[in-house]
PDB file of C-alpha atoms and ligand atoms in Angstrom:
ATOM      1  CA  MET H 131      89.288 -26.861 -30.155  1.00 59.00           C
ATOM      2  CA  LEU H 132      86.094 -26.756 -27.878  1.00 63.00           C
ATOM      3  CA  THR H 133      84.618 -23.287 -29.319  1.00 67.00           C
ATOM      4  CA  SER H 134      81.139 -24.494 -28.748  1.00 87.00           C
ATOM      5  CA  ILE H 135      81.030 -23.099 -25.186  1.00 95.00           C
ATOM      6  CA  GLU H 136      81.866 -19.286 -25.871  1.00 95.00           C
ATOM      7  CA  GLY H 137      79.043 -16.909 -24.426  1.00 96.00           C
ATOM      8  CA  LYS H 138      78.073 -19.648 -21.743  1.00 98.00           C
ATOM      9  CA  THR H 139      77.615 -18.997 -18.199  1.00 98.00           C
ATOM     10  CA  ALA H 140      79.420 -20.846 -15.442  1.00 98.00           C
ATOM     11  CA  VAL H 141      78.979 -20.840 -11.738  1.00 98.00           C
ATOM     12  CA  VAL H 142      82.411 -22.711 -10.035  1.00 99.00           C
ATOM     13  CA  THR H 143      82.111 -23.121  -6.536  1.00 98.00           C
ATOM     14  CA  GLY H 144      85.338 -23.102  -4.639  1.00 98.00           C
ATOM     15  CA  GLY H 145      86.597 -21.132  -7.725  1.00 98.00           C
ATOM     16  CA  SER H 146      88.980 -18.802  -5.912  1.00 98.00           C
ATOM     17  CA  LYS H 147      91.768 -21.311  -5.312  1.00 97.00           C
ATOM     18  CA  GLY H 148      93.472 -24.738  -6.458  1.00 98.00           C
ATOM     19  CA  ILE H 149      91.228 -26.828  -8.641  1.00 98.00           C
ATOM     20  CA  GLY H 150      88.404 -24.374  -8.772  1.00 98.00           C
ATOM     21  CA  LYS H 151      90.508 -21.534  -9.955  1.00 98.00           C
ATOM     22  CA  GLY H 152      91.778 -23.840 -12.674  1.00 98.00           C
ATOM     23  CA  ILE H 153      88.553 -24.740 -13.849  1.00 98.00           C
ATOM     24  CA  ALA H 154      87.260 -21.086 -13.752  1.00 98.00           C
ATOM     25  CA  THR H 155      90.477 -20.087 -15.601  1.00 98.00           C
ATOM     26  CA  VAL H 156      90.218 -22.386 -18.458  1.00 98.00           C
ATOM     27  CA  LEU H 157      86.712 -21.859 -18.904  1.00 98.00           C
ATOM     28  CA  GLY H 158      86.982 -18.192 -19.001  1.00 98.00           C
ATOM     29  CA  ARG H 159      89.905 -18.236 -21.260  1.00 97.00           C
ATOM     30  CA  HIS H 160      87.369 -20.314 -23.725  1.00 96.00           C
ATOM     31  CA  GLY H 161      85.012 -17.115 -23.340  1.00 96.00           C
ATOM     32  CA  VAL H 162      82.831 -18.339 -20.752  1.00 98.00           C
ATOM     33  CA  ASN H 163      81.017 -15.701 -18.163  1.00 98.00           C
ATOM     34  CA  VAL H 164      82.249 -17.261 -15.235  1.00 98.00           C
ATOM     35  CA  LEU H 165      80.808 -16.668 -11.531  1.00 98.00           C
ATOM     36  CA  VAL H 166      84.097 -17.398  -8.727  1.00 99.00           C
ATOM     37  CA  VAL H 167      82.243 -18.489  -5.740  1.00 98.00           C
ATOM     38  CA  SER H 168      84.062 -18.697  -2.357  1.00 98.00           C
ATOM     39  CA  ARG H 169      83.200 -18.134   1.220  1.00 98.00           C
ATOM     40  CA  THR H 170      85.948 -15.326   1.383  1.00 98.00           C
ATOM     41  CA  LEU H 171      84.801 -12.551  -0.988  1.00 98.00           C
ATOM     42  CA  GLU H 172      88.188 -10.907  -1.467  1.00 98.00           C
ATOM     43  CA  ASP H 173      89.981 -14.310  -2.973  1.00 98.00           C
ATOM     44  CA  ALA H 174      86.855 -14.778  -5.215  1.00 98.00           C
ATOM     45  CA  GLU H 175      87.487 -11.205  -6.394  1.00 98.00           C
ATOM     46  CA  ALA H 176      91.214 -11.782  -6.804  1.00 98.00           C
ATOM     47  CA  ALA H 177      90.288 -14.853  -8.935  1.00 98.00           C
ATOM     48  CA  ALA H 178      87.769 -13.030 -11.196  1.00 98.00           C
ATOM     49  CA  GLU H 179      90.356 -10.305 -11.518  1.00 98.00           C
ATOM     50  CA  THR H 180      93.110 -12.754 -13.085  1.00 98.00           C
ATOM     51  CA  ILE H 181      90.237 -14.460 -15.340  1.00 98.00           C
ATOM     52  CA  GLY H 182      89.203 -11.123 -16.708  1.00 97.00           C
ATOM     53  CA  PRO H 183      86.107  -8.807 -17.665  1.00 97.00           C
ATOM     54  CA  ASN H 184      84.105 -12.025 -18.285  1.00 98.00           C
ATOM     55  CA  ALA H 185      84.274 -13.055 -14.474  1.00 98.00           C
ATOM     56  CA  ALA H 186      82.647 -11.914 -11.225  1.00 98.00           C
ATOM     57  CA  ALA H 187      82.786 -12.602  -7.676  1.00 98.00           C
ATOM     58  CA  PHE H 188      80.402 -13.778  -5.103  1.00 98.00           C
ATOM     59  CA  ALA H 189      80.841 -14.889  -1.494  1.00 98.00           C
ATOM     60  CA  CYS H 190      78.570 -17.994  -0.706  1.00 98.00           C
ATOM     61  CA  ASP H 191      78.945 -20.699   2.066  1.00 98.00           C
ATOM     62  CA  ILE H 192      77.506 -23.914  -0.189  1.00 98.00           C
ATOM     63  CA  SER H 193      76.150 -25.637   3.023  1.00 98.00           C
ATOM     64  CA  SER H 194      73.576 -22.906   3.176  1.00 98.00           C
ATOM     65  CA  TRP H 195      70.426 -23.090   1.157  1.00 98.00           C
ATOM     66  CA  ASP H 196      69.886 -19.265   1.644  1.00 98.00           C
ATOM     67  CA  GLU H 197      73.194 -18.770   0.308  1.00 98.00           C
ATOM     68  CA  CYS H 198      73.094 -21.101  -2.521  1.00 98.00           C
ATOM     69  CA  GLN H 199      69.898 -19.378  -3.677  1.00 98.00           C
ATOM     70  CA  ALA H 200      71.476 -16.084  -3.511  1.00 98.00           C
ATOM     71  CA  MET H 201      74.430 -17.479  -5.561  1.00 98.00           C
ATOM     72  CA  ALA H 202      72.314 -18.587  -8.546  1.00 98.00           C
ATOM     73  CA  ALA H 203      70.110 -15.326  -8.325  1.00 98.00           C
ATOM     74  CA  GLU H 204      73.643 -13.697  -8.670  1.00 98.00           C
ATOM     75  CA  ALA H 205      74.430 -15.380 -11.661  1.00 98.00           C
ATOM     76  CA  SER H 206      71.356 -14.733 -13.229  1.00 98.00           C
ATOM     77  CA  ARG H 207      71.644 -11.167 -12.198  1.00 98.00           C
ATOM     78  CA  VAL H 208      75.170 -10.642 -13.799  1.00 98.00           C
ATOM     79  CA  PHE H 209      75.047 -13.019 -16.631  1.00 98.00           C
ATOM     80  CA  GLY H 210      71.397 -13.685 -17.267  1.00 98.00           C
ATOM     81  CA  GLY H 211      71.271 -17.377 -16.283  1.00 98.00           C
ATOM     82  CA  ILE H 212      73.293 -20.618 -15.691  1.00 98.00           C
ATOM     83  CA  ASP H 213      74.677 -22.916 -18.211  1.00 98.00           C
ATOM     84  CA  ILE H 214      77.220 -24.604 -16.580  1.00 98.00           C
ATOM     85  CA  LEU H 215      77.185 -25.584 -12.484  1.00 98.00           C
ATOM     86  CA  CYS H 216      80.957 -26.561 -11.393  1.00 99.00           C
ATOM     87  CA  SER H 217      80.117 -27.943  -8.059  1.00 98.00           C
ATOM     88  CA  ASN H 218      83.640 -28.063  -6.879  1.00 98.00           C
ATOM     89  CA  ALA H 219      84.019 -26.526  -3.287  1.00 98.00           C
ATOM     90  CA  GLY H 220      85.327 -29.046  -0.844  1.00 98.00           C
ATOM     91  CA  ILE H 221      87.240 -29.202   2.400  1.00 96.00           C
ATOM     92  CA  PHE H 222      89.551 -31.971   3.371  1.00 95.00           C
ATOM     93  CA  PRO H 223      90.856 -32.069   7.297  1.00 96.00           C
ATOM     94  CA  GLN H 224      92.830 -35.408   7.866  1.00 95.00           C
ATOM     95  CA  THR H 225      91.736 -37.007  11.185  1.00 97.00           C
ATOM     96  CA  SER H 226      91.521 -40.575  12.366  1.00 98.00           C
ATOM     97  CA  ILE H 227      87.983 -41.911  13.072  1.00 98.00           C
ATOM     98  CA  GLU H 228      89.590 -42.636  16.498  1.00 98.00           C
ATOM     99  CA  GLU H 229      90.661 -38.814  16.939  1.00 98.00           C
ATOM    100  CA  MET H 230      87.590 -37.629  14.791  1.00 98.00           C
ATOM    101  CA  SER H 231      84.936 -35.433  16.402  1.00 98.00           C
ATOM    102  CA  PRO H 232      81.129 -36.013  15.451  1.00 98.00           C
ATOM    103  CA  GLU H 233      81.110 -31.945  14.539  1.00 98.00           C
ATOM    104  CA  GLU H 234      83.942 -32.338  12.177  1.00 98.00           C
ATOM    105  CA  TRP H 235      82.472 -35.488  10.506  1.00 98.00           C
ATOM    106  CA  ASP H 236      79.214 -33.039  10.032  1.00 98.00           C
ATOM    107  CA  GLU H 237      81.218 -30.305   8.788  1.00 98.00           C
ATOM    108  CA  VAL H 238      82.780 -32.285   6.066  1.00 98.00           C
ATOM    109  CA  MET H 239      79.458 -33.710   4.901  1.00 98.00           C
ATOM    110  CA  ALA H 240      77.830 -30.323   4.993  1.00 98.00           C
ATOM    111  CA  THR H 241      80.301 -28.898   2.745  1.00 98.00           C
ATOM    112  CA  ASN H 242      81.366 -31.776   0.547  1.00 98.00           C
ATOM    113  CA  LEU H 243      77.886 -33.678  -0.312  1.00 98.00           C
ATOM    114  CA  ARG H 244      75.107 -31.261   1.005  1.00 98.00           C
ATOM    115  CA  GLY H 245      76.803 -28.499  -0.603  1.00 98.00           C
ATOM    116  CA  ASN H 246      76.516 -30.312  -4.232  1.00 98.00           C
ATOM    117  CA  PHE H 247      72.690 -30.833  -3.372  1.00 98.00           C
ATOM    118  CA  LEU H 248      72.002 -27.336  -2.548  1.00 98.00           C
ATOM    119  CA  SER H 249      74.175 -25.811  -5.414  1.00 98.00           C
ATOM    120  CA  ILE H 250      72.579 -28.070  -8.010  1.00 98.00           C
ATOM    121  CA  LYS H 251      68.891 -27.462  -6.549  1.00 98.00           C
ATOM    122  CA  ALA H 252      69.435 -23.551  -6.521  1.00 98.00           C
ATOM    123  CA  SER H 253      70.619 -23.728  -9.949  1.00 98.00           C
ATOM    124  CA  LEU H 254      68.159 -25.923 -11.790  1.00 98.00           C
ATOM    125  CA  PRO H 255      65.359 -23.598 -12.490  1.00 98.00           C
ATOM    126  CA  LYS H 256      68.065 -21.683 -14.500  1.00 98.00           C
ATOM    127  CA  LEU H 257      70.036 -24.815 -15.848  1.00 98.00           C
ATOM    128  CA  LYS H 258      66.492 -26.056 -17.211  1.00 98.00           C
ATOM    129  CA  GLU H 259      66.348 -22.832 -19.318  1.00 98.00           C
ATOM    130  CA  SER H 260      69.737 -23.413 -20.864  1.00 98.00           C
ATOM    131  CA  THR H 261      70.189 -25.236 -24.317  1.00 95.00           C
ATOM    132  CA  GLN H 262      73.449 -26.472 -22.756  1.00 95.00           C
ATOM    133  CA  GLY H 263      73.009 -27.224 -19.235  1.00 98.00           C
ATOM    134  CA  ARG H 264      75.553 -28.974 -17.438  1.00 98.00           C
ATOM    135  CA  VAL H 265      76.323 -29.933 -13.985  1.00 98.00           C
ATOM    136  CA  ILE H 266      80.018 -30.989 -13.288  1.00 99.00           C
ATOM    137  CA  LEU H 267      80.739 -32.255  -9.785  1.00 99.00           C
ATOM    138  CA  THR H 268      84.557 -32.482  -8.464  1.00 98.00           C
ATOM    139  CA  SER H 269      84.579 -35.557  -6.607  1.00 98.00           C
ATOM    140  CA  SER H 270      87.975 -37.550  -6.031  1.00 98.00           C
ATOM    141  CA  ILE H 271      89.816 -40.782  -6.182  1.00 98.00           C
ATOM    142  CA  THR H 272      89.653 -41.086  -2.572  1.00 98.00           C
ATOM    143  CA  GLY H 273      86.331 -42.465  -1.528  1.00 98.00           C
ATOM    144  CA  PRO H 274      85.057 -43.935  -4.878  1.00 98.00           C
ATOM    145  CA  LEU H 275      88.120 -45.775  -5.734  1.00 98.00           C
ATOM    146  CA  THR H 276      90.779 -45.838  -2.950  1.00 97.00           C
ATOM    147  CA  GLY H 277      91.278 -44.933   0.409  1.00 97.00           C
ATOM    148  CA  PHE H 278      93.529 -42.766   2.779  1.00 95.00           C
ATOM    149  CA  PRO H 279      94.037 -42.795   6.839  1.00 97.00           C
ATOM    150  CA  GLY H 280      92.364 -39.907   8.078  1.00 97.00           C
ATOM    151  CA  TRP H 281      89.961 -39.290   5.049  1.00 98.00           C
ATOM    152  CA  SER H 282      87.057 -41.515   6.278  1.00 98.00           C
ATOM    153  CA  HIS H 283      84.574 -38.692   6.235  1.00 98.00           C
ATOM    154  CA  TYR H 284      86.023 -37.378   3.051  1.00 98.00           C
ATOM    155  CA  GLY H 285      86.081 -40.287   1.216  1.00 98.00           C
ATOM    156  CA  ALA H 286      82.790 -40.901   2.300  1.00 98.00           C
ATOM    157  CA  SER H 287      81.618 -37.545   1.141  1.00 98.00           C
ATOM    158  CA  LYS H 288      83.116 -38.162  -2.124  1.00 98.00           C
ATOM    159  CA  ALA H 289      81.753 -41.469  -2.618  1.00 98.00           C
ATOM    160  CA  GLY H 290      78.166 -39.883  -1.703  1.00 98.00           C
ATOM    161  CA  GLN H 291      78.850 -37.558  -4.622  1.00 98.00           C
ATOM    162  CA  ILE H 292      78.763 -40.642  -6.966  1.00 98.00           C
ATOM    163  CA  GLY H 293      75.490 -41.781  -5.496  1.00 98.00           C
ATOM    164  CA  LEU H 294      74.210 -38.725  -5.974  1.00 98.00           C
ATOM    165  CA  LEU H 295      75.121 -38.277  -9.419  1.00 98.00           C
ATOM    166  CA  ARG H 296      73.421 -41.610 -10.539  1.00 98.00           C
ATOM    167  CA  THR H 297      70.013 -40.649  -9.779  1.00 98.00           C
ATOM    168  CA  ALA H 298      70.848 -36.804 -10.432  1.00 98.00           C
ATOM    169  CA  CYS H 299      71.624 -37.767 -13.836  1.00 98.00           C
ATOM    170  CA  ILE H 300      68.304 -39.703 -14.478  1.00 98.00           C
ATOM    171  CA  GLU H 301      66.173 -36.689 -12.833  1.00 98.00           C
ATOM    172  CA  LEU H 302      68.126 -34.044 -14.983  1.00 98.00           C
ATOM    173  CA  ALA H 303      67.773 -35.604 -18.263  1.00 98.00           C
ATOM    174  CA  LYS H 304      64.191 -34.892 -18.743  1.00 97.00           C
ATOM    175  CA  TYR H 305      65.524 -31.277 -18.750  1.00 98.00           C
ATOM    176  CA  ASN H 306      68.302 -32.109 -21.254  1.00 98.00           C
ATOM    177  CA  VAL H 307      70.854 -31.225 -18.392  1.00 98.00           C
ATOM    178  CA  THR H 308      73.735 -33.427 -18.007  1.00 98.00           C
ATOM    179  CA  ILE H 309      75.868 -34.432 -14.947  1.00 98.00           C
ATOM    180  CA  ASN H 310      79.125 -35.707 -14.627  1.00 99.00           C
ATOM    181  CA  ALA H 311      81.791 -36.030 -12.051  1.00 99.00           C
ATOM    182  CA  ILE H 312      85.787 -35.663 -12.474  1.00 99.00           C
ATOM    183  CA  LEU H 313      87.829 -37.671  -9.849  1.00 98.00           C
ATOM    184  CA  PRO H 314      91.060 -35.886  -9.612  1.00 98.00           C
ATOM    185  CA  GLY H 315      93.958 -37.743  -8.285  1.00 97.00           C
ATOM    186  CA  ASN H 316      96.836 -35.843  -6.749  1.00 94.00           C
ATOM    187  CA  ILE H 317      96.900 -32.217  -8.140  1.00 96.00           C
ATOM    188  CA  VAL H 318      99.445 -29.544  -7.231  1.00 94.00           C
ATOM    189  CA  THR H 319      97.420 -26.783  -5.382  1.00 93.00           C
ATOM    190  CA  GLU H 320      98.507 -23.947  -2.917  1.00 86.00           C
ATOM    191  CA  GLY H 321      97.130 -26.319  -0.448  1.00 76.00           C
ATOM    192  CA  LEU H 322      99.926 -28.628  -0.980  1.00 77.00           C
ATOM    193  CA  ASP H 323     102.649 -25.987  -0.479  1.00 72.00           C
ATOM    194  CA  GLY H 324     103.110 -26.657   3.018  1.00 74.00           C
ATOM    195  CA  LEU H 325     103.667 -30.588   2.632  1.00 75.00           C
ATOM    196  CA  GLY H 326     107.221 -30.191   1.336  1.00 83.00           C
ATOM    197  CA  GLN H 327     109.337 -31.574  -1.673  1.00 87.00           C
ATOM    198  CA  ASP H 328     109.723 -35.055   0.066  1.00 89.00           C
ATOM    199  CA  TYR H 329     106.137 -35.524   0.342  1.00 84.00           C
ATOM    200  CA  LEU H 330     105.304 -34.194  -3.477  1.00 89.00           C
ATOM    201  CA  ASP H 331     108.294 -36.568  -4.864  1.00 91.00           C
ATOM    202  CA  THR H 332     106.905 -39.620  -2.950  1.00 91.00           C
ATOM    203  CA  MET H 333     103.350 -39.061  -4.283  1.00 90.00           C
ATOM    204  CA  ALA H 334     104.822 -38.576  -7.951  1.00 95.00           C
ATOM    205  CA  ALA H 335     106.735 -41.848  -7.473  1.00 95.00           C
ATOM    206  CA  SER H 336     103.610 -43.815  -6.881  1.00 94.00           C
ATOM    207  CA  ILE H 337     101.719 -42.466 -10.301  1.00 97.00           C
ATOM    208  CA  PRO H 338     102.577 -44.219 -13.636  1.00 97.00           C
ATOM    209  CA  LEU H 339     103.069 -40.725 -15.285  1.00 98.00           C
ATOM    210  CA  ARG H 340     105.609 -39.910 -12.557  1.00 96.00           C
ATOM    211  CA  LYS H 341     103.987 -36.378 -11.819  1.00 96.00           C
ATOM    212  CA  LEU H 342     101.298 -34.865 -10.007  1.00 96.00           C
ATOM    213  CA  GLY H 343      98.421 -33.061 -11.945  1.00 97.00           C
ATOM    214  CA  SER H 344      97.940 -29.436 -12.523  1.00 97.00           C
ATOM    215  CA  VAL H 345      94.583 -27.710 -11.861  1.00 98.00           C
ATOM    216  CA  GLU H 346      94.497 -27.215 -15.571  1.00 98.00           C
ATOM    217  CA  ASP H 347      94.353 -30.722 -16.304  1.00 98.00           C
ATOM    218  CA  ILE H 348      91.118 -30.882 -14.371  1.00 98.00           C
ATOM    219  CA  GLY H 349      89.883 -27.365 -16.020  1.00 98.00           C
ATOM    220  CA  ASN H 350      90.509 -29.149 -19.362  1.00 98.00           C
ATOM    221  CA  ALA H 351      88.514 -32.258 -18.465  1.00 98.00           C
ATOM    222  CA  ALA H 352      85.771 -29.699 -17.155  1.00 98.00           C
ATOM    223  CA  LEU H 353      85.810 -27.811 -20.454  1.00 97.00           C
ATOM    224  CA  PHE H 354      85.219 -31.150 -22.415  1.00 97.00           C
ATOM    225  CA  LEU H 355      82.293 -32.109 -20.259  1.00 98.00           C
ATOM    226  CA  ALA H 356      80.870 -28.493 -20.477  1.00 98.00           C
ATOM    227  CA  SER H 357      81.020 -28.658 -24.176  1.00 96.00           C
ATOM    228  CA  LYS H 358      78.498 -29.149 -26.771  1.00 94.00           C
ATOM    229  CA  GLU H 359      80.407 -32.013 -28.052  1.00 95.00           C
ATOM    230  CA  ALA H 360      80.122 -33.931 -24.788  1.00 97.00           C
ATOM    231  CA  ALA H 361      76.101 -33.618 -25.206  1.00 96.00           C
ATOM    232  CA  TYR H 362      75.233 -37.242 -24.811  1.00 98.00           C
ATOM    233  CA  ILE H 363      77.739 -38.009 -21.836  1.00 98.00           C
ATOM    234  CA  THR H 364      75.713 -38.107 -18.420  1.00 98.00           C
ATOM    235  CA  GLY H 365      76.025 -40.057 -15.244  1.00 98.00           C
ATOM    236  CA  GLN H 366      79.718 -40.657 -15.870  1.00 98.00           C
ATOM    237  CA  THR H 367      83.115 -40.481 -13.918  1.00 98.00           C
ATOM    238  CA  LEU H 368      86.067 -39.255 -15.323  1.00 98.00           C
ATOM    239  CA  VAL H 369      89.072 -40.320 -13.567  1.00 98.00           C
ATOM    240  CA  VAL H 370      92.055 -37.795 -14.012  1.00 98.00           C
ATOM    241  CA  ASP H 371      94.867 -39.174 -12.052  1.00 98.00           C
ATOM    242  CA  GLY H 372      98.156 -39.728 -14.345  1.00 98.00           C
ATOM    243  CA  GLY H 373      97.097 -43.687 -13.985  1.00 98.00           C
ATOM    244  CA  GLN H 374      97.804 -43.599 -10.180  1.00 97.00           C
ATOM    245  CA  THR H 375      94.711 -46.109  -9.378  1.00 97.00           C
ATOM    246  CA  GLN H 376      95.565 -48.729 -12.061  1.00 97.00           C
ATOM    247  CA  PRO H 377      98.729 -50.557 -11.003  1.00 96.00           C
ATOM    248  CA  GLU H 378      97.902 -53.517  -8.903  1.00 95.00           C
ATOM    249  CA  SER H 379     101.130 -53.802  -7.052  1.00 94.00           C
ATOM    250  CA  LEU H 380     104.120 -51.817  -6.248  1.00 93.00           C
ATOM    251  CA  GLU H 381     105.849 -54.536  -8.767  1.00 94.00           C
ATOM    252  CA  ALA H 382     103.483 -53.501 -11.418  1.00 95.00           C
ATOM    253  CA  LEU H 383     104.137 -49.787 -10.918  1.00 95.00           C
ATOM    254  CA  ASN H 384     107.717 -50.436 -11.334  1.00 93.00           C
ATOM    255  CA  ALA H 385     107.897 -53.014 -13.834  1.00 90.00           C
TER     256      ALA H 385
HETATM  257  P1  NAP R 272      91.374 -25.693  -2.000  1.00 96.40           P
HETATM  258  O1  NAP R 272      92.555 -25.228  -2.908  1.00 96.40           O
HETATM  259  O2  NAP R 272      91.633 -25.935  -0.647  1.00 96.40           O
HETATM  260  O3  NAP R 272      90.214 -24.943  -2.522  1.00 96.40           O
HETATM  261  C1  NAP R 272      89.008 -25.138  -1.955  1.00 96.40           C
HETATM  262  C2  NAP R 272      87.877 -23.696  -2.457  1.00 96.40           C
HETATM  263  O4  NAP R 272      86.741 -23.926  -1.914  1.00 96.40           O
HETATM  264  C3  NAP R 272      88.447 -22.539  -2.077  1.00 96.40           C
HETATM  265  O5  NAP R 272      87.939 -21.585  -3.089  1.00 96.40           O
HETATM  266  C4  NAP R 272      87.519 -22.522  -0.721  1.00 96.40           C
HETATM  267  O6  NAP R 272      87.064 -20.998  -0.519  1.00 96.40           O
HETATM  268  C5  NAP R 272      86.264 -23.105  -1.182  1.00 96.40           C
HETATM  269  N1  NAP R 272      85.233 -23.663  -0.186  1.00 96.40           N
HETATM  270  C6  NAP R 272      85.584 -24.540   0.906  1.00 96.40           C
HETATM  271  N2  NAP R 272      84.613 -24.626   1.794  1.00 96.40           N
HETATM  272  C7  NAP R 272      83.436 -23.900   0.891  1.00 96.40           C
HETATM  273  C8  NAP R 272      82.238 -23.513   1.351  1.00 96.40           C
HETATM  274  N3  NAP R 272      81.681 -24.213   2.401  1.00 96.40           N
HETATM  275  N4  NAP R 272      81.630 -22.909   0.668  1.00 96.40           N
HETATM  276  C9  NAP R 272      81.765 -22.486  -0.578  1.00 96.40           C
HETATM  277  N5  NAP R 272      83.255 -22.561  -0.811  1.00 96.40           N
HETATM  278  C10 NAP R 272      84.061 -23.241  -0.136  1.00 96.40           C
HETATM  279  O7  NAP R 272      91.135 -27.020  -2.300  1.00 96.40           O
HETATM  280  P2  NAP R 272      91.423 -28.179  -4.009  1.00 96.40           P
HETATM  281  O8  NAP R 272      92.423 -29.053  -3.743  1.00 96.40           O
HETATM  282  O9  NAP R 272      91.368 -27.133  -5.196  1.00 96.40           O
HETATM  283  O10 NAP R 272      90.000 -29.041  -3.860  1.00 96.40           O
HETATM  284  C11 NAP R 272      88.808 -28.614  -4.535  1.00 96.40           C
HETATM  285  C12 NAP R 272      87.881 -29.831  -4.855  1.00 96.40           C
HETATM  286  O11 NAP R 272      88.784 -30.748  -5.383  1.00 96.40           O
HETATM  287  C13 NAP R 272      87.477 -30.463  -3.411  1.00 96.40           C
HETATM  288  O12 NAP R 272      86.148 -30.955  -3.663  1.00 96.40           O
HETATM  289  C14 NAP R 272      88.494 -31.424  -3.323  1.00 96.40           C
HETATM  290  O13 NAP R 272      87.853 -32.624  -2.682  1.00 96.40           O
HETATM  291  C15 NAP R 272      88.507 -31.954  -4.750  1.00 96.40           C
HETATM  292  N6  NAP R 272      90.084 -32.824  -4.916  1.00 96.40           N
HETATM  293  C16 NAP R 272      91.242 -32.206  -4.797  1.00 96.40           C
HETATM  294  C17 NAP R 272      92.372 -32.771  -5.125  1.00 96.40           C
HETATM  295  C18 NAP R 272      93.726 -32.192  -4.969  1.00 96.40           C
HETATM  296  O14 NAP R 272      94.696 -33.068  -4.956  1.00 96.40           O
HETATM  297  N7  NAP R 272      93.923 -30.970  -4.613  1.00 96.40           N
HETATM  298  C19 NAP R 272      92.247 -34.351  -5.328  1.00 96.40           C
HETATM  299  C20 NAP R 272      91.119 -34.657  -5.554  1.00 96.40           C
HETATM  300  C21 NAP R 272      89.810 -34.260  -5.294  1.00 96.40           C
HETATM  301  P3  NAP R 272      86.999 -20.352   0.956  1.00 96.40           P
HETATM  302  O15 NAP R 272      87.623 -21.015   2.059  1.00 96.40           O
HETATM  303  O16 NAP R 272      87.116 -19.137   1.215  1.00 96.40           O
HETATM  304  O17 NAP R 272      85.291 -20.683   1.060  1.00 96.40           O
END
């Protein structure tokens, strides 16, 4: 069991729902103080309540520099610092290049890419003071490894996170802060509920482990990367996709 994390403080952006809530829940269960962040305060408060007394909520739009600075200040005020930044918040509208407005492209980049930069920059003064400084990005298989129609902007933003990772790894190393990225495959979240059972079954059939991932699967990966045991791992990507990106053909998948 990874107990080296108890008493540390984590900021989880997008922690009110889905994968971020899974990360916040797993960290909270292991004794981490968690600041749950989303734009909607009530949702962040509801998630923090389910985690327990070691969790607090804060409303922040991560595409805003002022709000990211306020987020870091709140973590320091409530918990005395920041050891772990889980830069997880992201949006994924699905629109073809033909149909997409320039504004939609910019909105996705502002949240999914600029939001990582701003969250890291705002948290860095506190991460530098930590003896176990960690940044964990939630990227995706979509973009760095695969493509999906309608997600050109999303895929570009998620691949962009990996470019950010590579240079940030070098810059943060001198403060003994590590940065790594988790690349989830298809994870069951509230957001998928509306897509129907047929969609979920089809997705599961394309995965060697024949099931979608859970938010706890991603939380467990984050827990490891945040632990003392992962201290020498930085600049890396960890794919958590049930093997989805491995078969080279349908024949290979179903052999
Ligand atoms: P989700 O269920 O829609 O949750 C998104 C979270 O981000 C919510 O808490 C949302 O709260 C918050 N958020 C959105 N925009 C924000 C902003 N500008 N500032 C602050 N918070 C913001 O999404 P999810 O499926 O868990 O995805 C989370 C991350 O995992 C994303 O980066 C996504 O790209 C990645 N991912 C997901 C999957 C998957 O299968 N679900 C697969 C690969 C990668 P508010 O709306 O209240 O702000």
